[in-house]
Amino acid sequence: DKQGAVGALGEILIKQIDADGNDQEIWTLNNAFITDINFGDLEYGGDDLTELSLTLKYDWAEMTGVDTAVTHFGKHTGA
């Protein structure tokens, strides 16, 4: 169920950083849960990197930028 899936992940933060590692934008996904995950081609014989693709669904997002206030996207029902 959705409540269990949301609770399993907790708070999801996505950070955009600059070349020096400083935060530029921070996205908070509210009530997020995984809808799809793809581990790509798992090959244990080599040292190649593995690409992991993750799809999330969420009720609304909040974006905080370095020079901006919090901006809400999607359905926001909280205070």
GROMACS .gro file of N, CA and C in nm:
model
  237
    1ASP      N    1   0.083  -0.118   0.000
    1ASP     CA    2   0.000   0.000   0.000
    1ASP      C    3   0.088   0.125   0.000
    2LYS      N    4   0.029   0.238  -0.038
    2LYS     CA    5   0.106   0.362  -0.052
    2LYS      C    6   0.166   0.407   0.080
    3GLN      N    7   0.090   0.401   0.189
    3GLN     CA    8   0.140   0.447   0.318
    3GLN      C    9   0.265   0.368   0.360
    4GLY      N   10   0.263   0.239   0.341
    4GLY     CA   11   0.380   0.157   0.374
    4GLY      C   12   0.500   0.190   0.286
    5ALA      N   13   0.474   0.213   0.156
    5ALA     CA   14   0.583   0.246   0.064
    5ALA      C   15   0.644   0.382   0.097
    6VAL      N   16   0.559   0.479   0.129
    6VAL     CA   17   0.607   0.613   0.166
    6VAL      C   18   0.689   0.606   0.294
    7GLY      N   19   0.640   0.532   0.392
    7GLY     CA   20   0.710   0.520   0.519
    7GLY      C   21   0.844   0.450   0.507
    8ALA      N   22   0.855   0.358   0.414
    8ALA     CA   23   0.980   0.284   0.396
    8ALA      C   24   1.094   0.374   0.347
    9LEU      N   25   1.063   0.474   0.265
    9LEU     CA   26   1.166   0.561   0.210
    9LEU      C   27   1.204   0.676   0.301
   10GLY      N   28   1.108   0.728   0.376
   10GLY     CA   29   1.136   0.847   0.455
   10GLY      C   30   1.144   0.969   0.364
   11GLU      N   31   1.214   1.071   0.408
   11GLU     CA   32   1.226   1.195   0.332
   11GLU      C   33   1.325   1.178   0.217
   12ILE      N   34   1.284   1.221   0.098
   12ILE     CA   35   1.371   1.214  -0.021
   12ILE      C   36   1.422   1.354  -0.053
   13LEU      N   37   1.554   1.371  -0.052
   13LEU     CA   38   1.617   1.497  -0.090
   13LEU      C   39   1.701   1.474  -0.215
   14ILE      N   40   1.689   1.563  -0.312
   14ILE     CA   41   1.774   1.562  -0.431
   14ILE      C   42   1.848   1.695  -0.431
   15LYS      N   43   1.980   1.687  -0.429
   15LYS     CA   44   2.061   1.810  -0.423
   15LYS      C   45   2.134   1.832  -0.555
   16GLN      N   46   2.125   1.955  -0.604
   16GLN     CA   47   2.206   1.998  -0.718
   16GLN      C   48   2.323   2.074  -0.660
   17ILE      N   49   2.444   2.033  -0.696
   17ILE     CA   50   2.563   2.097  -0.641
   17ILE      C   51   2.644   2.162  -0.752
   18ASP      N   52   2.730   2.256  -0.713
   18ASP     CA   53   2.819   2.318  -0.810
   18ASP      C   54   2.951   2.241  -0.814
   19ALA      N   55   3.046   2.291  -0.892
   19ALA     CA   56   3.174   2.222  -0.910
   19ALA      C   57   3.253   2.206  -0.780
   20ASP      N   58   3.223   2.292  -0.682
   20ASP     CA   59   3.294   2.284  -0.554
   20ASP      C   60   3.218   2.201  -0.450
   21GLY      N   61   3.105   2.145  -0.490
   21GLY     CA   62   3.027   2.062  -0.397
   21GLY      C   63   2.929   2.139  -0.311
   22ASN      N   64   2.908   2.267  -0.341
   22ASN     CA   65   2.814   2.349  -0.264
   22ASN      C   66   2.672   2.332  -0.318
   23ASP      N   67   2.574   2.324  -0.228
   23ASP     CA   68   2.434   2.310  -0.268
   23ASP      C   69   2.391   2.431  -0.350
   24GLN      N   70   2.322   2.406  -0.461
   24GLN     CA   71   2.262   2.512  -0.542
   24GLN      C   72   2.110   2.507  -0.534
   25GLU      N   73   2.054   2.386  -0.538
   25GLU     CA   74   1.911   2.363  -0.520
   25GLU      C   75   1.893   2.236  -0.438
   26ILE      N   76   1.792   2.237  -0.355
   26ILE     CA   77   1.757   2.117  -0.280
   26ILE      C   78   1.608   2.091  -0.303
   27TRP      N   79   1.578   1.975  -0.360
   27TRP     CA   80   1.440   1.934  -0.384
   27TRP      C   81   1.400   1.835  -0.276
   28THR      N   82   1.286   1.858  -0.212
   28THR     CA   83   1.229   1.766  -0.115
   28THR      C   84   1.104   1.706  -0.178
   29LEU      N   85   1.103   1.573  -0.195
   29LEU     CA   86   0.987   1.504  -0.250
   29LEU      C   87   0.903   1.453  -0.134
   30ASN      N   88   0.780   1.498  -0.127
   30ASN     CA   89   0.691   1.465  -0.015
   30ASN      C   90   0.601   1.347  -0.051
   31ASN      N   91   0.593   1.252   0.042
   31ASN     CA   92   0.515   1.129   0.024
   31ASN      C   93   0.561   1.051  -0.100
   32ALA      N   94   0.691   1.041  -0.117
   32ALA     CA   95   0.747   0.973  -0.233
   32ALA      C   96   0.753   0.822  -0.212
   33PHE      N   97   0.738   0.749  -0.323
   33PHE     CA   98   0.754   0.604  -0.320
   33PHE      C   99   0.806   0.557  -0.455
   34ILE      N  100   0.873   0.444  -0.456
   34ILE     CA  101   0.934   0.387  -0.576
   34ILE      C  102   0.826   0.321  -0.661
   35THR      N  103   0.823   0.356  -0.791
   35THR     CA  104   0.731   0.289  -0.884
   35THR      C  105   0.804   0.195  -0.979
   36ASP      N  106   0.935   0.216  -0.997
   36ASP     CA  107   1.011   0.128  -1.086
   36ASP      C  108   1.159   0.138  -1.051
   37ILE      N  109   1.230   0.028  -1.066
   37ILE     CA  110   1.373   0.026  -1.046
   37ILE      C  111   1.436  -0.069  -1.148
   38ASN      N  112   1.546  -0.027  -1.208
   38ASN     CA  113   1.614  -0.106  -1.309
   38ASN      C  114   1.763  -0.106  -1.275
   39PHE      N  115   1.818  -0.223  -1.255
   39PHE     CA  116   1.959  -0.236  -1.219
   39PHE      C  117   2.050  -0.246  -1.340
   40GLY      N  118   1.997  -0.231  -1.460
   40GLY     CA  119   2.079  -0.238  -1.580
   40GLY      C  120   2.137  -0.376  -1.599
   41ASP      N  121   2.252  -0.382  -1.665
   41ASP     CA  122   2.320  -0.508  -1.691
   41ASP      C  123   2.421  -0.535  -1.582
   42LEU      N  124   2.387  -0.624  -1.492
   42LEU     CA  125   2.479  -0.660  -1.384
   42LEU      C  126   2.579  -0.762  -1.438
   43GLU      N  127   2.704  -0.720  -1.446
   43GLU     CA  128   2.809  -0.807  -1.496
   43GLU      C  129   2.920  -0.811  -1.392
   44TYR      N  130   2.931  -0.924  -1.327
   44TYR     CA  131   3.026  -0.936  -1.217
   44TYR      C  132   3.168  -0.963  -1.262
   45GLY      N  133   3.188  -0.991  -1.390
   45GLY     CA  134   3.321  -1.024  -1.440
   45GLY      C  135   3.408  -0.903  -1.468
   46GLY      N  136   3.352  -0.783  -1.468
   46GLY     CA  137   3.430  -0.665  -1.502
   46GLY      C  138   3.424  -0.560  -1.392
   47ASP      N  139   3.499  -0.453  -1.414
   47ASP     CA  140   3.504  -0.342  -1.318
   47ASP      C  141   3.423  -0.222  -1.365
   48ASP      N  142   3.339  -0.242  -1.467
   48ASP     CA  143   3.260  -0.132  -1.520
   48ASP      C  144   3.157  -0.084  -1.418
   49LEU      N  145   3.124   0.043  -1.428
   49LEU     CA  146   3.018   0.098  -1.343
   49LEU      C  147   2.884   0.042  -1.387
   50THR      N  148   2.792   0.030  -1.293
   50THR     CA  149   2.657  -0.016  -1.323
   50THR      C  150   2.562   0.101  -1.309
   51GLU      N  151   2.475   0.117  -1.408
   51GLU     CA  152   2.376   0.224  -1.402
   51GLU      C  153   2.250   0.170  -1.335
   52LEU      N  154   2.202   0.245  -1.237
   52LEU     CA  155   2.079   0.211  -1.167
   52LEU      C  156   1.978   0.320  -1.198
   53SER      N  157   1.862   0.281  -1.247
   53SER     CA  158   1.757   0.377  -1.281
   53SER      C  159   1.642   0.359  -1.183
   54LEU      N  160   1.599   0.470  -1.123
   54LEU     CA  161   1.496   0.467  -1.020
   54LEU      C  162   1.387   0.567  -1.057
   55THR      N  163   1.262   0.524  -1.055
   55THR     CA  164   1.149   0.612  -1.081
   55THR      C  165   1.069   0.629  -0.953
   56LEU      N  166   1.047   0.754  -0.916
   56LEU     CA  167   0.971   0.786  -0.794
   56LEU      C  168   0.842   0.858  -0.831
   57LYS      N  169   0.740   0.837  -0.753
   57LYS     CA  170   0.616   0.913  -0.762
   57LYS      C  171   0.601   0.985  -0.629
   58TYR      N  172   0.547   1.107  -0.631
   58TYR     CA  173   0.533   1.185  -0.509
   58TYR      C  174   0.411   1.274  -0.517
   59ASP      N  175   0.362   1.320  -0.402
   59ASP     CA  176   0.244   1.406  -0.399
   59ASP      C  177   0.278   1.550  -0.436
   60TRP      N  178   0.385   1.604  -0.379
   60TRP     CA  179   0.430   1.739  -0.413
   60TRP      C  180   0.578   1.751  -0.379
   61ALA      N  181   0.640   1.853  -0.438
   61ALA     CA  182   0.782   1.877  -0.417
   61ALA      C  183   0.803   2.020  -0.370
   62GLU      N  184   0.910   2.039  -0.296
   62GLU     CA  185   0.951   2.173  -0.253
   62GLU      C  186   1.095   2.193  -0.300
   63MET      N  187   1.122   2.309  -0.361
   63MET     CA  188   1.256   2.340  -0.408
   63MET      C  189   1.307   2.460  -0.331
   64THR      N  190   1.424   2.445  -0.271
   64THR     CA  191   1.491   2.554  -0.204
   64THR      C  192   1.620   2.580  -0.279
   65GLY      N  193   1.635   2.702  -0.329
   65GLY     CA  194   1.756   2.740  -0.399
   65GLY      C  195   1.845   2.824  -0.310
   66VAL      N  196   1.968   2.841  -0.352
   66VAL     CA  197   2.063   2.921  -0.276
   66VAL      C  198   2.010   3.063  -0.254
   67ASP      N  199   1.951   3.120  -0.357
   67ASP     CA  200   1.906   3.258  -0.350
   67ASP      C  201   1.754   3.271  -0.352
   68THR      N  202   1.681   3.163  -0.322
   68THR     CA  203   1.535   3.169  -0.329
   68THR      C  204   1.472   3.110  -0.203
   69ALA      N  205   1.347   3.145  -0.184
   69ALA     CA  206   1.269   3.085  -0.076
   69ALA      C  207   1.218   2.949  -0.123
   70VAL      N  208   1.150   2.879  -0.036
   70VAL     CA  209   1.092   2.749  -0.071
   70VAL      C  210   0.982   2.770  -0.175
   71THR      N  211   0.986   2.691  -0.281
   71THR     CA  212   0.884   2.694  -0.385
   71THR      C  213   0.815   2.559  -0.388
   72HIS      N  214   0.682   2.558  -0.391
   72HIS     CA  215   0.605   2.434  -0.391
   72HIS      C  216   0.563   2.397  -0.533
   73PHE      N  217   0.566   2.268  -0.565
   73PHE     CA  218   0.524   2.217  -0.694
   73PHE      C  219   0.427   2.102  -0.671
   74GLY      N  220   0.314   2.103  -0.741
   74GLY     CA  221   0.216   1.996  -0.727
   74GLY      C  222   0.120   2.024  -0.614
   75LYS      N  223   0.051   1.923  -0.570
   75LYS     CA  224  -0.049   1.934  -0.465
   75LYS      C  225   0.019   1.954  -0.330
   76HIS      N  226  -0.008   2.064  -0.265
   76HIS     CA  227   0.049   2.092  -0.133
   76HIS      C  228  -0.064   2.112  -0.035
   77THR      N  229  -0.075   2.023   0.063
   77THR     CA  230  -0.185   2.034   0.158
   77THR      C  231  -0.135   2.065   0.299
   78GLY      N  232  -0.004   2.071   0.317
   78GLY     CA  233   0.052   2.095   0.451
   78GLY      C  234   0.059   2.243   0.484
   79ALA      N  235   0.103   2.271   0.605
   79ALA     CA  236   0.115   2.410   0.650
   79ALA      C  237   0.249   2.467   0.608
   0.00000   0.00000   0.00000
